[in-house]
Short mmCIF file of C-alpha atoms in Angstrom, two decimals:
data_model
loop_
_atom_site.label_atom_id
_atom_site.label_comp_id
_atom_site.label_asym_id
_atom_site.label_seq_id
_atom_site.Cartn_x
_atom_site.Cartn_y
_atom_site.Cartn_z
CA MET A 1 76.16 109.29 112.49
CA VAL A 2 77.96 106.68 109.69
CA THR A 3 80.56 104.83 111.99
CA SER A 4 83.22 102.57 110.30
CA ILE A 5 83.50 99.01 111.52
CA THR A 6 86.48 97.82 109.00
CA SER A 7 88.77 100.81 109.53
CA PHE A 8 92.05 99.82 111.44
CA GLY A 9 91.34 101.26 115.05
CA ARG A 10 87.68 102.29 114.78
CA SER A 11 88.80 106.04 114.45
CA GLY A 12 90.12 107.98 111.39
CA LEU A 13 92.77 109.91 113.87
CA TYR A 14 94.08 106.90 115.04
CA ASP A 15 94.45 105.29 111.80
CA TRP A 16 96.12 108.74 110.68
CA MET A 17 98.70 108.37 113.45
CA ILE A 18 99.32 104.54 113.28
CA GLN A 19 99.94 104.88 109.54
CA ARG A 20 102.53 107.59 110.34
CA VAL A 21 104.28 105.74 113.25
CA SER A 22 104.21 102.66 111.05
CA ALA A 23 105.62 104.96 107.75
CA VAL A 24 108.38 105.97 110.08
CA VAL A 25 109.36 102.29 111.05
CA LEU A 26 109.04 100.82 107.34
CA LEU A 27 111.30 104.00 106.37
CA VAL A 28 114.06 103.38 109.04
CA TYR A 29 114.02 99.53 108.11
CA THR A 30 114.43 100.32 104.90
CA VAL A 31 117.07 102.60 104.98
CA PHE A 32 119.21 100.17 107.48
CA MET A 33 118.53 97.28 104.77
CA ILE A 34 119.82 98.96 101.83
CA GLY A 35 122.87 100.77 103.79
CA TYR A 36 123.75 97.09 105.15
CA LEU A 37 123.37 95.28 101.72
CA LEU A 38 125.22 98.11 100.43
CA MET A 39 128.13 97.96 102.77
CA ASN A 40 128.27 94.00 102.29
CA PRO A 41 128.78 93.44 98.77
CA GLY A 42 130.35 90.11 99.15
CA LEU A 43 127.37 88.90 101.74
CA ASP A 44 127.57 85.24 102.90
CA TYR A 45 125.24 82.86 104.41
CA GLU A 46 126.85 82.87 107.87
CA GLN A 47 127.04 86.70 108.44
CA TRP A 48 123.57 86.65 106.91
CA SER A 49 121.81 84.25 109.50
CA ALA A 50 123.86 85.94 112.19
CA LEU A 51 122.41 89.47 111.38
CA PHE A 52 118.90 87.87 111.99
CA GLU A 53 119.69 85.89 114.79
CA ASN A 54 120.73 88.88 116.96
CA THR A 55 117.48 89.38 119.30
CA ALA A 56 117.73 93.09 118.46
CA MET A 57 117.51 92.37 114.58
CA ARG A 58 114.61 89.99 115.58
CA ILE A 59 112.79 92.80 117.55
CA PHE A 60 113.25 95.13 114.62
CA SER A 61 112.25 93.13 111.86
CA LEU A 62 108.88 92.02 113.65
CA LEU A 63 108.36 95.76 114.67
CA THR A 64 108.47 96.20 110.93
CA LEU A 65 106.50 93.30 110.07
CA LEU A 66 103.56 94.05 112.30
CA SER A 67 104.07 97.80 110.84
CA PHE A 68 103.71 96.74 107.51
CA ALA A 69 100.61 94.96 107.99
CA ALA A 70 99.05 97.91 109.71
CA HIS A 71 100.25 100.09 107.14
CA ILE A 72 98.72 97.90 104.65
CA TRP A 73 95.60 97.17 105.92
CA ILE A 74 95.10 101.21 106.60
CA GLY A 75 96.04 101.93 102.85
CA MET A 76 94.24 99.12 101.14
CA TRP A 77 91.08 100.02 103.47
CA SER A 78 91.44 103.98 102.40
CA VAL A 79 91.97 102.93 98.53
CA SER A 80 88.91 100.32 98.82
CA THR A 81 86.26 102.50 100.74
CA ASP A 82 87.30 105.36 98.15
CA TYR A 83 86.91 103.01 95.02
CA ILE A 84 84.92 100.11 95.67
CA LYS A 85 81.71 101.48 96.10
CA PRO A 86 79.19 98.18 96.05
CA THR A 87 79.47 96.78 99.47
CA GLY A 88 79.49 93.03 98.51
CA ALA A 89 82.77 93.62 96.32
CA ARG A 90 84.57 95.69 99.06
CA PHE A 91 83.97 93.13 101.42
CA VAL A 92 85.40 90.44 99.58
CA PHE A 93 88.30 92.80 98.46
CA GLN A 94 89.04 93.81 102.62
CA SER A 95 88.68 89.99 103.18
CA ALA A 96 91.10 88.84 100.78
CA THR A 97 93.39 91.79 102.31
CA GLY A 98 92.93 90.62 105.76
CA LEU A 99 93.71 87.04 105.11
CA LEU A 100 96.83 87.70 102.78
CA THR A 101 97.87 90.05 105.26
CA PHE A 102 97.58 87.28 108.11
CA ILE A 103 99.27 85.29 105.93
CA TYR A 104 102.48 87.77 105.56
CA VAL A 105 102.36 87.89 109.58
CA VAL A 106 102.65 84.30 110.64
CA TRP A 107 104.83 83.46 107.36
CA GLY A 108 107.18 86.07 108.31
CA ILE A 109 107.22 84.92 112.15
CA GLN A 110 107.75 81.79 110.95
CA ILE A 111 110.92 82.93 109.02
CA LEU A 112 112.23 85.34 111.77
CA TRP A 113 111.97 82.34 114.49
CA GLY A 114 113.38 79.99 112.15
CA VAL A 115 117.02 81.07 111.75
CA MET B 1 104.07 95.95 96.64
CA TYR B 2 101.56 94.42 98.50
CA PHE B 3 101.38 91.28 96.59
CA GLY B 4 104.98 91.46 95.50
CA ALA B 5 105.87 91.33 99.21
CA VAL B 6 105.31 87.34 98.25
CA PHE B 7 108.59 87.38 96.55
CA MET B 8 110.67 89.21 99.08
CA LEU B 9 109.25 86.83 101.84
CA TYR B 10 110.31 83.77 99.76
CA ALA B 11 113.43 85.49 99.40
CA LEU B 12 114.09 86.28 102.89
CA GLY B 13 112.65 82.80 103.93
CA LEU B 14 114.98 80.95 101.37
CA SER B 15 118.14 82.79 102.06
CA LEU B 16 117.73 82.50 105.54
CA GLU B 17 116.80 78.56 105.77
CA SER B 18 120.23 76.87 104.96
CA GLN B 19 123.33 77.36 103.43
CA GLN B 20 121.91 75.71 100.28
CA GLY B 21 118.99 78.05 100.25
CA PHE B 22 121.01 81.06 100.42
CA ASN B 23 123.11 79.96 97.47
CA GLU B 24 119.86 79.14 95.58
CA ALA B 25 118.65 82.83 96.45
CA VAL B 26 121.99 84.54 95.38
CA GLU B 27 122.20 82.31 92.25
CA MET B 28 118.69 83.41 91.53
CA LEU B 29 119.15 87.00 91.75
CA GLU B 30 122.73 86.55 89.78
CA THR B 31 121.58 84.86 86.87
CA SER B 32 117.80 84.91 86.37
CA PHE B 33 116.60 87.92 84.01
CA PHE B 34 112.97 87.38 85.48
CA ALA B 35 114.06 87.48 89.29
CA LYS B 36 116.15 90.87 88.50
CA LEU B 37 113.01 92.29 86.95
CA ILE B 38 110.95 91.14 89.81
CA ALA B 39 113.25 92.80 92.21
CA TRP B 40 113.96 95.67 90.47
CA GLY B 41 109.98 96.42 90.15
CA LEU B 42 109.55 95.64 93.72
CA VAL B 43 112.24 98.27 94.75
CA SER B 44 111.30 100.70 92.09
CA ALA B 45 107.93 100.81 93.73
CA LEU B 46 109.26 100.92 97.11
CA LEU B 47 111.62 103.67 96.24
CA TYR B 48 109.03 105.88 94.70
CA HIS B 49 106.41 105.10 98.03
CA PHE B 50 109.34 105.84 100.07
CA PHE B 51 110.14 109.41 98.59
CA ALA B 52 106.16 110.12 98.14
CA GLY B 53 106.00 108.92 101.63
CA ILE B 54 108.72 111.47 102.67
CA LYS B 55 106.77 114.16 100.87
CA HIS B 56 103.44 113.32 102.57
CA LEU B 57 105.10 113.52 106.06
CA VAL B 58 106.78 117.06 105.29
CA MET B 59 103.22 118.12 104.26
CA ASP B 60 102.18 116.75 107.65
CA PHE B 61 104.23 119.17 109.09
CA GLY B 62 102.85 122.09 107.08
CA TYR B 63 105.62 122.63 104.70
CA CYS B 64 105.12 122.80 100.84
CA GLU B 65 101.01 122.87 101.20
CA GLU B 66 101.08 125.75 99.01
CA LEU B 67 100.51 125.55 94.93
CA GLU B 68 104.20 126.22 94.11
CA SER B 69 106.01 124.85 96.75
CA GLY B 70 103.49 121.59 96.35
CA GLN B 71 104.14 121.43 92.81
CA LEU B 72 107.99 121.77 93.42
CA ALA B 73 108.10 119.28 96.03
CA ALA B 74 106.14 116.78 93.65
CA LYS B 75 108.67 117.25 90.99
CA VAL B 76 111.52 116.88 93.43
CA THR B 77 109.73 113.46 94.72
CA MET B 78 109.52 112.34 91.09
CA GLY B 79 113.16 113.34 90.13
CA VAL B 80 114.45 111.82 93.15
CA SER B 81 112.64 108.38 92.90
CA VAL B 82 113.61 108.31 88.91
CA VAL B 83 117.08 108.56 89.65
CA ALA B 84 117.19 106.33 92.42
CA ILE B 85 115.05 103.54 90.53
CA LEU B 86 117.94 103.85 87.92
CA LEU B 87 120.54 103.40 90.19
CA ALA B 88 118.73 100.45 91.85
CA GLY B 89 118.59 99.04 88.35
CA VAL B 90 122.64 99.68 87.81
CA TRP B 91 122.96 97.67 91.30
CA ILE B 92 120.63 94.96 90.69
CA TRP B 93 122.33 94.34 86.96
#
Protein backbone atom coordinates (compact mmCIF):
# COMPACT_ATOMS: atom_id res chain seq x y z
CA MET A 1 0.00 0.00 0.00
CA VAL A 2 1.26 3.43 -0.89
CA THR A 3 0.85 5.85 1.98
CA SER A 4 1.21 9.58 1.65
CA ILE A 5 3.11 11.52 4.29
CA THR A 6 2.74 14.98 2.78
CA SER A 7 -1.05 15.37 2.58
CA PHE A 8 -2.70 17.72 5.06
CA GLY A 9 -4.49 15.17 7.22
CA ARG A 10 -2.65 11.94 6.24
CA SER A 11 -5.95 10.76 4.82
CA GLY A 12 -7.67 11.52 1.55
CA LEU A 13 -11.12 11.48 3.12
CA TYR A 14 -10.03 13.86 5.85
CA ASP A 15 -8.42 16.21 3.29
CA TRP A 16 -11.59 16.01 1.18
CA MET A 17 -13.70 17.11 4.15
CA ILE A 18 -11.31 19.84 5.33
CA GLN A 19 -11.16 21.25 1.79
CA ARG A 20 -14.95 21.62 1.72
CA VAL A 21 -15.34 23.00 5.24
CA SER A 22 -12.54 25.54 4.67
CA ALA A 23 -14.12 26.43 1.29
CA VAL A 24 -17.40 27.33 3.01
CA VAL A 25 -15.57 29.49 5.58
CA LEU A 26 -13.69 31.31 2.79
CA LEU A 27 -16.94 31.72 0.87
CA VAL A 28 -18.75 33.27 3.84
CA TYR A 29 -15.84 35.63 4.59
CA THR A 30 -15.63 36.71 0.95
CA VAL A 31 -19.37 37.46 0.82
CA PHE A 32 -19.11 39.35 4.12
CA MET A 33 -16.14 41.49 3.03
CA ILE A 34 -17.61 42.31 -0.40
CA GLY A 35 -20.95 43.14 1.23
CA TYR A 36 -19.30 45.28 3.90
CA LEU A 37 -17.21 47.22 1.38
CA LEU A 38 -20.19 47.74 -0.93
CA MET A 39 -22.38 49.00 1.91
CA ASN A 40 -19.70 51.37 3.23
CA PRO A 41 -18.45 53.30 0.21
CA GLY A 42 -17.02 56.20 2.23
CA LEU A 43 -15.19 53.93 4.69
CA ASP A 44 -12.76 55.75 7.01
CA TYR A 45 -9.93 54.55 9.22
CA GLU A 46 -11.95 54.80 12.47
CA GLN A 47 -14.68 52.51 11.19
CA TRP A 48 -12.28 50.12 9.45
CA SER A 49 -10.04 49.65 12.51
CA ALA A 50 -13.08 49.39 14.81
CA LEU A 51 -14.32 46.50 12.67
CA PHE A 52 -11.06 44.60 13.13
CA GLU A 53 -10.82 45.44 16.84
CA ASN A 54 -14.05 43.58 17.40
CA THR A 55 -13.40 40.16 18.98
CA ALA A 56 -16.00 38.43 16.83
CA MET A 57 -14.33 39.83 13.71
CA ARG A 58 -10.93 38.66 14.98
CA ILE A 59 -12.26 35.14 15.51
CA PHE A 60 -13.90 35.20 12.07
CA SER A 61 -10.72 36.54 10.43
CA LEU A 62 -8.43 34.07 12.19
CA LEU A 63 -10.76 31.21 11.27
CA THR A 64 -10.57 32.40 7.67
CA LEU A 65 -6.78 32.71 7.81
CA LEU A 66 -6.41 29.14 9.11
CA SER A 67 -8.98 27.88 6.59
CA PHE A 68 -6.98 29.64 3.86
CA ALA A 69 -3.80 27.89 5.04
CA ALA A 70 -5.44 24.44 5.03
CA HIS A 71 -7.23 25.09 1.72
CA ILE A 72 -3.98 26.28 0.11
CA TRP A 73 -2.04 23.28 1.36
CA ILE A 74 -4.59 20.72 0.16
CA GLY A 75 -5.00 22.49 -3.19
CA MET A 76 -1.28 22.94 -3.87
CA TRP A 77 -0.62 19.39 -2.66
CA SER A 78 -3.21 18.01 -5.09
CA VAL A 79 -1.77 19.96 -7.99
CA SER A 80 1.87 19.16 -7.17
CA THR A 81 1.28 15.43 -6.64
CA ASP A 82 -0.59 15.32 -9.97
CA TYR A 83 1.81 17.30 -12.11
CA ILE A 84 5.29 17.35 -10.53
CA LYS A 85 6.50 13.79 -10.92
CA PRO A 86 10.21 14.10 -9.95
CA THR A 87 10.38 13.67 -6.17
CA GLY A 88 13.08 16.31 -5.67
CA ALA A 89 11.24 19.04 -7.55
CA ARG A 90 7.97 18.16 -5.82
CA PHE A 91 9.68 18.26 -2.44
CA VAL A 92 11.12 21.71 -3.15
CA PHE A 93 7.74 22.97 -4.40
CA GLN A 94 5.86 21.62 -1.40
CA SER A 95 8.49 22.97 1.00
CA ALA A 96 8.20 26.43 -0.55
CA THR A 97 4.40 26.19 -0.32
CA GLY A 98 4.63 25.18 3.33
CA LEU A 99 7.04 28.00 4.14
CA LEU A 100 4.95 30.66 2.39
CA THR A 101 1.79 29.36 4.07
CA PHE A 102 3.50 29.56 7.46
CA ILE A 103 4.61 33.13 6.71
CA TYR A 104 1.02 34.06 5.76
CA VAL A 105 -0.32 32.64 9.02
CA VAL A 106 2.21 34.45 11.24
CA TRP A 107 1.98 37.70 9.25
CA GLY A 108 -1.82 37.53 9.27
CA ILE A 109 -1.98 36.98 13.03
CA GLN A 110 0.39 39.91 13.52
CA ILE A 111 -1.88 42.16 11.42
CA LEU A 112 -5.06 40.99 13.15
CA TRP A 113 -3.66 41.41 16.66
CA GLY A 114 -1.76 44.58 15.87
CA VAL A 115 -4.93 46.62 15.39
CA MET B 1 -4.16 33.80 -5.89
CA TYR B 2 -1.75 32.05 -3.57
CA PHE B 3 1.11 34.43 -4.37
CA GLY B 4 -1.24 37.35 -4.88
CA ALA B 5 -2.27 37.04 -1.25
CA VAL B 6 0.99 38.89 -0.48
CA PHE B 7 -0.59 42.07 -1.90
CA MET B 8 -3.86 41.45 -0.08
CA LEU B 9 -2.14 41.02 3.29
CA TYR B 10 0.14 43.98 2.60
CA ALA B 11 -2.84 46.24 1.84
CA LEU B 12 -4.77 44.94 4.86
CA GLY B 13 -1.78 45.46 7.16
CA LEU B 14 -1.13 48.94 5.79
CA SER B 15 -4.77 49.98 6.08
CA LEU B 16 -5.00 48.81 9.69
CA GLU B 17 -1.60 50.08 10.80
CA SER B 18 -2.49 53.76 11.30
CA GLN B 19 -4.51 56.62 9.88
CA GLN B 20 -1.56 57.45 7.67
CA GLY B 21 -1.24 53.85 6.47
CA PHE B 22 -4.97 53.76 5.74
CA ASN B 23 -4.67 56.94 3.66
CA GLU B 24 -1.70 55.49 1.79
CA ALA B 25 -3.60 52.28 0.97
CA VAL B 26 -6.67 54.24 -0.17
CA GLU B 27 -4.57 56.61 -2.27
CA MET B 28 -2.75 53.71 -3.88
CA LEU B 29 -6.01 52.03 -4.88
CA GLU B 30 -7.50 55.32 -6.09
CA THR B 31 -4.61 56.67 -8.13
CA SER B 32 -2.21 53.90 -9.11
CA PHE B 33 -3.11 52.07 -12.32
CA PHE B 34 -0.78 49.24 -11.35
CA ALA B 35 -2.42 48.81 -7.92
CA LYS B 36 -5.85 48.74 -9.56
CA LEU B 37 -4.66 46.16 -12.07
CA ILE B 38 -3.29 43.90 -9.31
CA ALA B 39 -6.50 44.32 -7.30
CA TRP B 40 -8.66 43.53 -10.32
CA GLY B 41 -6.51 40.53 -11.27
CA LEU B 42 -6.74 39.15 -7.75
CA VAL B 43 -10.46 39.81 -7.40
CA SER B 44 -11.04 38.21 -10.83
CA ALA B 45 -9.21 35.03 -9.83
CA LEU B 46 -11.06 35.00 -6.51
CA LEU B 47 -14.49 35.46 -8.15
CA TYR B 48 -13.92 32.72 -10.70
CA HIS B 49 -12.64 30.35 -7.98
CA PHE B 50 -15.63 31.38 -5.84
CA PHE B 51 -18.24 30.42 -8.45
CA ALA B 52 -16.36 27.34 -9.67
CA GLY B 53 -16.11 26.27 -6.01
CA ILE B 54 -19.87 26.65 -5.53
CA LYS B 55 -20.39 24.52 -8.65
CA HIS B 56 -18.04 21.95 -7.14
CA LEU B 57 -20.05 21.87 -3.91
CA VAL B 58 -23.29 21.55 -5.88
CA MET B 59 -21.78 18.53 -7.65
CA ASP B 60 -20.72 17.09 -4.28
CA PHE B 61 -24.41 16.99 -3.44
CA GLY B 62 -25.04 14.95 -6.57
CA TYR B 63 -26.47 17.63 -8.85
CA CYS B 64 -25.29 18.54 -12.36
CA GLU B 65 -23.19 15.40 -12.68
CA GLU B 66 -24.63 14.27 -16.02
CA LEU B 67 -23.10 15.33 -19.34
CA GLU B 68 -25.86 17.76 -20.26
CA SER B 69 -26.44 19.36 -16.84
CA GLY B 70 -22.70 19.35 -16.15
CA GLN B 71 -21.95 21.29 -19.31
CA LEU B 72 -24.75 23.71 -18.54
CA ALA B 73 -23.40 24.23 -14.99
CA ALA B 74 -19.91 24.85 -16.40
CA LYS B 75 -21.28 27.43 -18.85
CA VAL B 76 -23.31 29.14 -16.12
CA THR B 77 -20.19 29.27 -13.93
CA MET B 78 -18.21 30.90 -16.75
CA GLY B 79 -21.00 33.33 -17.57
CA VAL B 80 -21.62 34.42 -13.99
CA SER B 81 -17.86 34.77 -13.41
CA VAL B 82 -17.37 36.96 -16.48
CA VAL B 83 -20.23 39.25 -15.41
CA ALA B 84 -18.92 39.44 -11.82
CA ILE B 85 -15.37 40.15 -13.04
CA LEU B 86 -16.59 42.97 -15.31
CA LEU B 87 -18.64 44.44 -12.44
CA ALA B 88 -15.56 44.21 -10.18
CA GLY B 89 -13.57 46.10 -12.83
CA VAL B 90 -16.19 48.86 -12.87
CA TRP B 91 -16.09 48.99 -9.06
CA ILE B 92 -12.29 49.22 -8.90
CA TRP B 93 -11.98 51.87 -11.65
